[in-house]
Coordinates of C-alpha atoms and ligand atoms in Angstrom, one line a residue:
Q1 CA -42.5 -11.8 -10.4
A2 CA -40.3 -11.9 -13.4
K3 CA -42.6 -14.1 -15.5
A4 CA -45.5 -11.8 -14.9
A5 CA -43.4 -8.8 -15.9
G6 CA -43.0 -10.3 -19.3
R7 CA -40.9 -12.7 -21.3
N8 CA -38.0 -10.4 -21.9
T9 CA -37.6 -9.3 -18.4
I10 CA -34.6 -10.9 -16.7
R11 CA -35.2 -11.4 -13.0
F12 CA -31.7 -10.7 -11.8
F13 CA -32.5 -10.1 -8.2
N14 CA -32.5 -13.0 -5.7
P15 CA -32.6 -12.7 -2.0
Q16 CA -28.8 -13.2 -1.6
M17 CA -28.1 -10.6 -4.1
E18 CA -30.5 -8.2 -2.5
S19 CA -28.8 -8.6 0.8
M20 CA -25.4 -8.1 -0.8
V21 CA -26.7 -4.8 -2.3
T22 CA -28.2 -3.8 1.1
M23 CA -24.8 -4.6 2.8
R24 CA -23.0 -2.6 0.1
V25 CA -25.3 0.4 0.5
A26 CA -24.9 0.2 4.3
M27 CA -21.1 -0.1 4.0
E28 CA -21.0 3.0 1.8
S29 CA -23.0 5.2 4.2
E30 CA -21.0 3.9 7.1
L31 CA -17.8 4.7 5.3
R32 CA -19.0 8.3 4.8
T33 CA -19.8 8.6 8.5
A34 CA -16.4 7.0 9.3
V35 CA -14.7 9.7 7.3
D36 CA -16.6 12.5 9.2
R37 CA -15.8 10.8 12.6
K38 CA -12.2 10.1 11.7
E39 CA -12.4 6.4 12.4
F40 CA -9.3 5.5 10.5
T41 CA -6.0 4.6 12.1
V42 CA -2.7 3.6 10.7
H43 CA -0.7 0.5 11.5
Y44 CA 3.0 0.2 10.8
Q45 CA 5.0 -2.7 9.5
P46 CA 8.8 -2.6 9.7
Q47 CA 10.9 -3.0 6.6
V48 CA 14.1 -4.8 7.4
D49 CA 17.6 -5.0 5.8
T50 CA 19.2 -8.2 7.0
H51 CA 22.5 -6.3 7.3
K52 CA 21.3 -3.0 8.7
G53 CA 18.1 -3.7 10.6
V54 CA 14.9 -1.7 10.3
Y55 CA 15.2 1.1 7.8
G56 CA 11.6 1.8 6.8
I57 CA 8.0 1.4 7.8
E58 CA 4.9 0.7 5.7
A59 CA 1.8 2.6 6.7
L60 CA -1.3 0.5 6.4
V61 CA -4.7 1.9 7.1
R62 CA -7.3 0.3 9.3
W63 CA -10.9 1.2 10.0
Q64 CA -11.7 1.3 13.7
H65 CA -15.3 0.4 13.4
P66 CA -17.4 1.2 16.5
Q67 CA -19.1 -2.3 16.4
R68 CA -17.1 -4.4 14.1
G69 CA -13.7 -3.6 15.5
L70 CA -10.7 -3.3 13.2
V71 CA -11.7 -3.6 9.6
S72 CA -9.0 -4.6 7.1
P73 CA -8.4 -2.4 4.1
A74 CA -9.2 -5.3 1.7
D75 CA -12.8 -5.0 3.0
F76 CA -13.2 -1.3 2.5
I77 CA -10.6 0.2 0.1
P78 CA -12.4 -1.1 -3.0
I79 CA -15.6 0.7 -2.0
A80 CA -13.7 3.8 -0.9
E81 CA -12.1 3.7 -4.4
E82 CA -15.4 3.5 -6.2
T83 CA -17.1 6.2 -4.2
G84 CA -14.2 8.6 -4.1
L85 CA -14.0 8.4 -0.3
I86 CA -10.4 7.2 -0.8
L87 CA -9.5 10.9 -1.2
P88 CA -10.2 12.0 2.3
I89 CA -9.1 8.6 3.7
G90 CA -5.9 8.7 1.7
D91 CA -5.2 12.3 2.8
A92 CA -5.7 11.3 6.4
V93 CA -3.2 8.4 6.0
L94 CA -0.6 10.7 4.3
E95 CA -1.1 13.3 7.0
T96 CA -0.5 10.8 9.8
A97 CA 2.5 9.4 8.0
C98 CA 4.1 12.8 7.6
Q99 CA 3.4 13.7 11.3
Q100 CA 5.0 10.4 12.3
L101 CA 8.1 11.1 10.1
R102 CA 8.4 14.5 11.8
E103 CA 8.4 12.8 15.2
W104 CA 10.9 10.2 14.2
S105 CA 13.2 12.8 12.6
E106 CA 13.6 14.3 16.1
L107 CA 14.7 11.1 17.7
P108 CA 18.5 10.6 17.3
C109 CA 18.4 6.9 16.4
Y110 CA 15.4 7.0 14.2
G111 CA 15.9 10.1 12.2
D112 CA 16.7 8.0 9.1
L113 CA 13.6 5.9 9.1
S114 CA 11.5 6.3 5.9
I115 CA 7.8 5.7 5.6
S116 CA 5.9 4.1 2.7
V117 CA 2.3 5.0 1.9
N118 CA 0.0 3.2 -0.5
V119 CA -1.6 5.3 -3.1
S120 CA -4.6 4.1 -5.1
A121 CA -5.6 4.9 -8.7
H122 CA -8.3 7.3 -7.8
Q123 CA -6.0 9.3 -5.6
F124 CA -3.1 9.4 -8.1
R125 CA -5.5 10.3 -10.9
N126 CA -6.8 13.3 -9.0
P127 CA -5.5 16.5 -10.5
A128 CA -4.8 17.9 -7.0
F129 CA -2.7 14.9 -6.0
V130 CA 0.7 16.5 -6.5
D131 CA -0.3 19.7 -4.7
R132 CA -1.8 17.8 -1.8
V133 CA 1.3 15.7 -1.3
S134 CA 3.8 18.5 -1.7
A135 CA 1.8 20.7 0.7
L136 CA 1.9 18.0 3.3
V137 CA 5.6 17.4 2.8
N138 CA 6.3 21.1 3.2
R139 CA 4.0 21.6 6.1
H140 CA 5.6 18.8 8.1
A141 CA 9.1 19.6 6.8
V142 CA 9.6 16.0 5.7
K143 CA 13.2 15.4 4.8
P144 CA 13.8 14.4 1.1
D145 CA 13.7 10.6 0.4
R146 CA 11.9 9.9 3.7
L147 CA 8.4 9.6 2.2
K148 CA 7.9 6.8 -0.3
L149 CA 4.7 6.3 -2.3
E150 CA 3.7 2.8 -3.2
L151 CA 2.1 2.7 -6.7
T152 CA 0.9 -0.3 -8.7
E153 CA 1.5 -1.3 -12.2
S154 CA -2.1 -1.0 -13.3
L155 CA -2.3 2.5 -11.9
L156 CA 0.8 3.6 -13.8
L157 CA -0.3 2.0 -17.0
E158 CA -3.5 3.9 -17.2
N159 CA -1.6 6.8 -18.6
V160 CA 2.2 6.4 -18.6
E161 CA 3.0 9.9 -19.8
E162 CA 0.9 11.6 -17.1
A163 CA 2.2 9.2 -14.5
V164 CA 5.8 10.0 -15.3
A165 CA 5.1 13.7 -15.2
K166 CA 3.4 13.5 -11.8
M167 CA 6.1 11.3 -10.4
N168 CA 8.8 13.8 -11.6
Q169 CA 7.0 16.7 -10.0
L170 CA 6.8 14.9 -6.7
K171 CA 10.4 13.7 -6.9
A172 CA 11.3 17.4 -7.1
H173 CA 9.7 17.6 -3.6
G174 CA 11.9 14.8 -2.4
V175 CA 9.3 12.0 -2.7
D176 CA 10.4 8.5 -3.7
F177 CA 8.4 5.8 -5.4
S178 CA 8.1 2.0 -5.0
L179 CA 6.3 -0.3 -7.4
D180 CA 4.0 -2.4 -5.1
D181 CA 2.9 -6.0 -5.8
F182 CA 5.4 -6.2 -8.6
G183 CA 5.0 -9.1 -11.0
T184 CA 1.3 -9.4 -10.7
G185 CA 0.3 -6.7 -13.2
Y186 CA 1.0 -6.1 -16.8
S187 CA 4.5 -4.8 -16.7
S188 CA 6.2 -3.8 -19.8
L189 CA 9.9 -3.5 -19.5
A190 CA 9.8 -0.6 -22.0
Y191 CA 7.8 1.6 -19.7
L192 CA 9.4 0.4 -16.5
K193 CA 12.7 2.0 -17.4
R194 CA 11.0 5.3 -17.9
L195 CA 9.4 5.5 -14.5
P196 CA 11.4 7.4 -11.9
L197 CA 11.2 4.6 -9.3
E198 CA 13.5 3.8 -6.4
Q199 CA 12.2 0.4 -5.5
L200 CA 10.5 -2.7 -6.8
K201 CA 8.4 -4.6 -4.3
I202 CA 8.2 -8.4 -5.0
D203 CA 4.6 -9.4 -4.5
R204 CA 3.9 -11.7 -1.6
S205 CA 2.2 -14.3 -3.8
F206 CA 5.7 -15.2 -5.3
V207 CA 7.3 -15.3 -1.9
H208 CA 4.6 -17.6 -0.4
D209 CA 5.6 -20.7 -2.4
V210 CA 9.1 -19.8 -3.3
L211 CA 10.6 -22.9 -1.7
T212 CA 8.3 -25.4 -3.4
D213 CA 7.4 -23.7 -6.7
A214 CA 10.3 -23.5 -9.2
N215 CA 8.4 -21.0 -11.3
D216 CA 8.0 -18.6 -8.3
A217 CA 11.7 -19.0 -7.5
A218 CA 12.6 -18.2 -11.1
I219 CA 10.3 -15.1 -11.1
I220 CA 11.8 -13.8 -7.9
R221 CA 15.4 -14.3 -9.2
T222 CA 14.3 -12.5 -12.4
I223 CA 12.8 -9.5 -10.5
I224 CA 15.9 -9.2 -8.3
A225 CA 18.1 -9.2 -11.5
L226 CA 15.9 -6.7 -13.2
G227 CA 15.9 -4.4 -10.2
N228 CA 19.7 -4.6 -9.9
S229 CA 20.3 -3.9 -13.6
L230 CA 17.9 -0.9 -13.5
G231 CA 19.6 0.4 -10.4
L232 CA 16.5 -0.1 -8.2
D233 CA 16.2 -1.3 -4.6
V234 CA 14.3 -4.5 -4.3
I235 CA 12.2 -5.5 -1.3
A236 CA 10.2 -8.7 -0.8
E237 CA 6.8 -8.6 1.0
G238 CA 5.0 -11.3 2.8
V239 CA 8.1 -13.0 4.2
E240 CA 6.8 -15.4 6.9
T241 CA 9.6 -17.9 7.4
E242 CA 13.3 -18.0 7.9
A243 CA 13.6 -20.3 4.9
Q244 CA 11.9 -17.7 2.6
R245 CA 14.2 -15.0 3.9
D246 CA 17.2 -17.2 3.4
F247 CA 16.3 -17.9 -0.2
L248 CA 15.9 -14.1 -0.8
V249 CA 19.2 -13.3 0.8
A250 CA 21.0 -16.1 -1.0
N251 CA 19.6 -14.6 -4.3
G252 CA 20.7 -11.1 -3.6
C253 CA 17.7 -9.5 -1.9
S254 CA 18.4 -8.5 1.6
C255 CA 15.4 -6.3 2.3
Y256 CA 12.1 -7.7 3.3
Q257 CA 8.9 -7.1 5.3
G258 CA 6.6 -9.7 6.6
Y259 CA 5.2 -11.5 9.7
L260 CA 8.7 -13.1 10.2
Y261 CA 10.0 -9.9 11.5
S262 CA 6.7 -8.3 12.6
R263 CA 3.0 -7.9 11.7
P264 CA 1.7 -4.4 11.1
L265 CA 1.5 -2.8 14.6
A266 CA -0.3 0.1 16.3
I267 CA 2.1 3.0 16.9
E268 CA 2.5 2.1 20.6
Q269 CA 3.5 -1.4 19.8
L270 CA 5.9 -0.3 17.1
S271 CA 7.5 2.1 19.5
M272 CA 8.1 -0.8 22.0
L273 CA 9.5 -3.0 19.2
L274 CA 11.9 -0.4 18.0
Q275 CA 12.7 0.8 21.6
F276 CA 11.9 4.5 20.9
Ligands
C2E1 P1 0.0 -4.0 0.2 O1 0.3 -2.6 0.1 O2 0.6 -4.9 -0.7 O3 0.3 -4.3 1.7 C1 0.8 -5.5 2.2 C2 -0.2 -6.4 2.8 O4 0.3 -7.6 3.2 C3 -0.8 -5.8 4.1 O5 -2.2 -6.1 4.2 C4 0.0 -6.5 5.2 O6 -0.6 -6.5 6.4 C5 0.1 -7.8 4.6 N1 1.3 -8.6 5.0 C6 2.4 -8.1 5.5 N2 3.3 -9.1 5.9 C7 2.6 -10.3 5.6 C8 3.0 -11.6 5.7 O7 4.1 -12.0 6.1 N3 2.1 -12.5 5.3 C9 0.8 -12.2 4.8 N4 0.0 -13.1 4.4 N5 0.5 -10.9 4.7 C10 1.4 -9.9 5.1 P2 -3.3 -5.1 4.6 O8 -2.7 -4.2 5.7 O9 -4.5 -5.9 4.9 O10 -3.5 -4.2 3.4 C11 -3.9 -4.8 2.2 C12 -3.9 -3.8 1.0 O11 -4.7 -2.7 1.2 C13 -2.5 -3.2 0.8 O12 -1.6 -4.2 0.1 C14 -2.8 -2.0 0.0 O13 -3.0 -2.4 -1.4 C15 -4.1 -1.6 0.6 N6 -3.9 -0.5 1.5 C16 -3.5 -0.6 2.8 N7 -3.4 0.6 3.4 C17 -3.8 1.5 2.4 C18 -3.8 3.0 2.3 O14 -3.5 3.7 3.3 N8 -4.2 3.5 1.1 C19 -4.5 2.7 0.0 N9 -4.9 3.3 -1.1 N10 -4.4 1.4 0.1 C20 -4.1 0.8 1.2
MG2 MG1 2.0 -1.6 -0.1
MG3 MG1 2.2 -5.1 -1.8
MG4 MG1 -0.7 -6.6 -2.1

């Protein structure tokens, strides 16, 4: 016991904590196995322009766990980040996305579809990142501008110089960038203008209460104005109702993704939705 161990010993383990640690250790080793067994799959959520229809798709990873079923990224990405397992997982998602782009590019009506892939800090920081992505883009003959990488403010702020350099290298290979969850991080307008971005993505937390919270409405209007004046596309995420969409359209943002149009879907369901 802690007391027996001496006055200055802090007994920081209780049974709940112990079981959390056990779970965490189990999760980590299961994740490793999952990487070896390729248990990850990608779901796809359409990005819609109210004038033109579906123009892009966001790739969202899921863990097809043999017992627990589909595990959401929120439950395993943080651990994958900490352990570095995000590298093989992220590679697999990028590979799948590029393969999918290749298939779409061969279908007459879907040749213009773009795909957005989330990139985490650990992946982006990796010195081999640019080479990995450009190798994939070349191998799958991805057309320029069809692959969009979603980065977050915190990731870019870690080292702005380095981020800008990496982004420019990738841009030379035809890769585009979107700033995900925009508005939730520590944005500085000074660095924002230096980043070679194509798109700002309004975080869904602002969209959620836009009709009842005047501050959220003001933030959304500001992001749209900012995007317009910097020459960036703006898309809103987490649009669940027609009223939310109507607010966005009335304020000059015609692109959105969210449950209103479709949840993220397995590829077969997406194909049915889009009538491939
Ligand atoms: P995110 O990139 O911001 O993705 C949007 C999340 O919002 C997705 O959750 C999506 O399913 C969810 N969403 C879409 N429409 C709606 C809506 O109308 N209402 C609500 N409430 N939610 C909506 P998901 O798929 O669980 O992914 C969560 C996060 O995990 C992502 O946030 C992203 O940060 C991360 N993630 C997902 N896939 C990957 C990946 O392949 N690599 C990395 N590094 N991170 C990933
Ligand atoms: Mg995203
Ligand atoms: Mg987001
Ligand atoms: Mg998010």
